[in-house]
XYZ file of C-alpha atoms in Angstrom:
126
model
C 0.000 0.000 0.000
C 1.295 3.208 -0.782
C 2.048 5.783 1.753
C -0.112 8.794 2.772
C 0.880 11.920 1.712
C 1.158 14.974 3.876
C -1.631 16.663 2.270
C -4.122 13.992 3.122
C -7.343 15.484 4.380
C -9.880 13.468 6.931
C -13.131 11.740 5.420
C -15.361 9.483 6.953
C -16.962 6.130 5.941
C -20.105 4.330 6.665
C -20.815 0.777 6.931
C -22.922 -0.887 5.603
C -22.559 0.904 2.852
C -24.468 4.152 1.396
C -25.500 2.820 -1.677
C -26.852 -0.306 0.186
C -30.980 -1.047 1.428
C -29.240 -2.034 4.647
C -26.533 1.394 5.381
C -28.218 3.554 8.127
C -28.973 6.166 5.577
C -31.062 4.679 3.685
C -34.563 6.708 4.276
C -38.149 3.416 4.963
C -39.741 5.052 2.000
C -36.942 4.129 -0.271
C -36.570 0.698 1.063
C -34.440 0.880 3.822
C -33.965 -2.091 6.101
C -32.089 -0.236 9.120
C -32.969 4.184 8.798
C -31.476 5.847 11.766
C -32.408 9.541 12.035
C -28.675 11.054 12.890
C -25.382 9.430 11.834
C -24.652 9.844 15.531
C -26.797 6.435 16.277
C -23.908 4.747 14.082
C -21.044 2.996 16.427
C -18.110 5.509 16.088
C -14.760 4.468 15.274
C -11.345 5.812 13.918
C -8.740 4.676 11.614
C -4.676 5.360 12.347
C -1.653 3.765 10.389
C 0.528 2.607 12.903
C 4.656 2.577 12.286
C 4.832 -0.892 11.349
C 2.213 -0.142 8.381
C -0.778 -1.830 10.304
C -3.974 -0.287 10.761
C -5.651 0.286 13.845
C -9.351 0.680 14.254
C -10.013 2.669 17.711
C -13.579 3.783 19.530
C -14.087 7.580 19.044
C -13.929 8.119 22.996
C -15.608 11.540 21.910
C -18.964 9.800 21.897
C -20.798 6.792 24.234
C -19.117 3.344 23.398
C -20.275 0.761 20.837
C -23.289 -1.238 22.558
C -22.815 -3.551 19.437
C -26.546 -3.013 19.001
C -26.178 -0.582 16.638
C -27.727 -1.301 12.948
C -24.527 0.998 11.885
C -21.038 2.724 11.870
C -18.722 5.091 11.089
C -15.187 5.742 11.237
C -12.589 9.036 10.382
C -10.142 7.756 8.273
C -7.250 8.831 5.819
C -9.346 10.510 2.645
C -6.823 8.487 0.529
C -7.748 5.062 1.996
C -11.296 5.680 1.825
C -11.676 6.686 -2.094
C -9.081 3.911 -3.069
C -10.310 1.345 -1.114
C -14.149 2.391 -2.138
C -12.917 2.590 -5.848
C -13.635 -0.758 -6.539
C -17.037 -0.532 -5.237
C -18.853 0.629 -8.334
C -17.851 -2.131 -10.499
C -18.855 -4.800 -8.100
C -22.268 -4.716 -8.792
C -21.617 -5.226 -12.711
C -19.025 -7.314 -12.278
C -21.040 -9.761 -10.203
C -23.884 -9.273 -11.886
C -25.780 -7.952 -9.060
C -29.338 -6.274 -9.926
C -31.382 -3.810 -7.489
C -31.978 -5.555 -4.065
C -30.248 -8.725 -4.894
C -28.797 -10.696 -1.274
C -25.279 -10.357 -1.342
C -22.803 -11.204 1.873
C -19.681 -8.779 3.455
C -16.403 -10.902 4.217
C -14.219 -8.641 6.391
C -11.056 -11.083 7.057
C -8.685 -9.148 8.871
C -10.729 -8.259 11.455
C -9.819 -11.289 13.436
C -8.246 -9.877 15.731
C -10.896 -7.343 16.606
C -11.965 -7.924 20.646
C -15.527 -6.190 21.533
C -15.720 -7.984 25.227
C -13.146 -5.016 26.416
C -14.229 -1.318 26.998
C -12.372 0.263 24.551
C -12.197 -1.474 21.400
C -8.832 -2.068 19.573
C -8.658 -3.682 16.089
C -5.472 -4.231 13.965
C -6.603 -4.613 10.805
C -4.368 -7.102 8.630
């Protein structure tokens, strides 16, 4: 993965994702399995490159913890990881063939390591 540049501005990311029947966002009277009315119902998380090159997903301590119960979240992250990771996204659908409200399962593997039973959740994300 290439490295950050100085210039790098803050964005934030939502999960599930915006385009998605299931992402937070998503307003009842356009289908939405899971509306919330604020992003602030989302679990809050942020994203840090550590020395070694890992990623580290943290709580935002700014807001309540993570009850786990929440239907979505949202994390601060580099602006450069989040539009290349999400580049792919829009050539999933075509590329897998995927029509409006087709079923379609997440794998997140290198979350692993990701321990919710403590207070303040750390992830290193491989």
């Amino acid at each position: 993965m290439t490295d950050i540049s100085a210039s790098d501005k803050p964005s934030c990311d939502e999960f599930t994702f915006a385009a998605s029947y299931n992402s937070g966002g998503m307003p009842s009277d356009m289908g939405g399995t899971n509306p919330v009315t604020s992003g602030d119902k989302c679990a809050q998380t942020y994203a840090t490159k550590l020395s070694d090159g890992t990623w580290r997903l943290y709580d935002d301590e700014r807001t309540a913890a993570p009850t786990w119960s929440e239907v979505c979240g949202r994390s601060a992250m580099s602006g450069w990881v989040n539009s290349t990771w999400m580049s792919r996204f829009p050539t999933f659908a075509k590329e897998l063939r995927l029509i409006d409200q087709d079923a379609y399962f997440v794998r997140t593997p290198g979350f692993d390591k990701c321990d919710a039973s403590k207070p303040t959740i750390k992830c290193d994300i491989r």
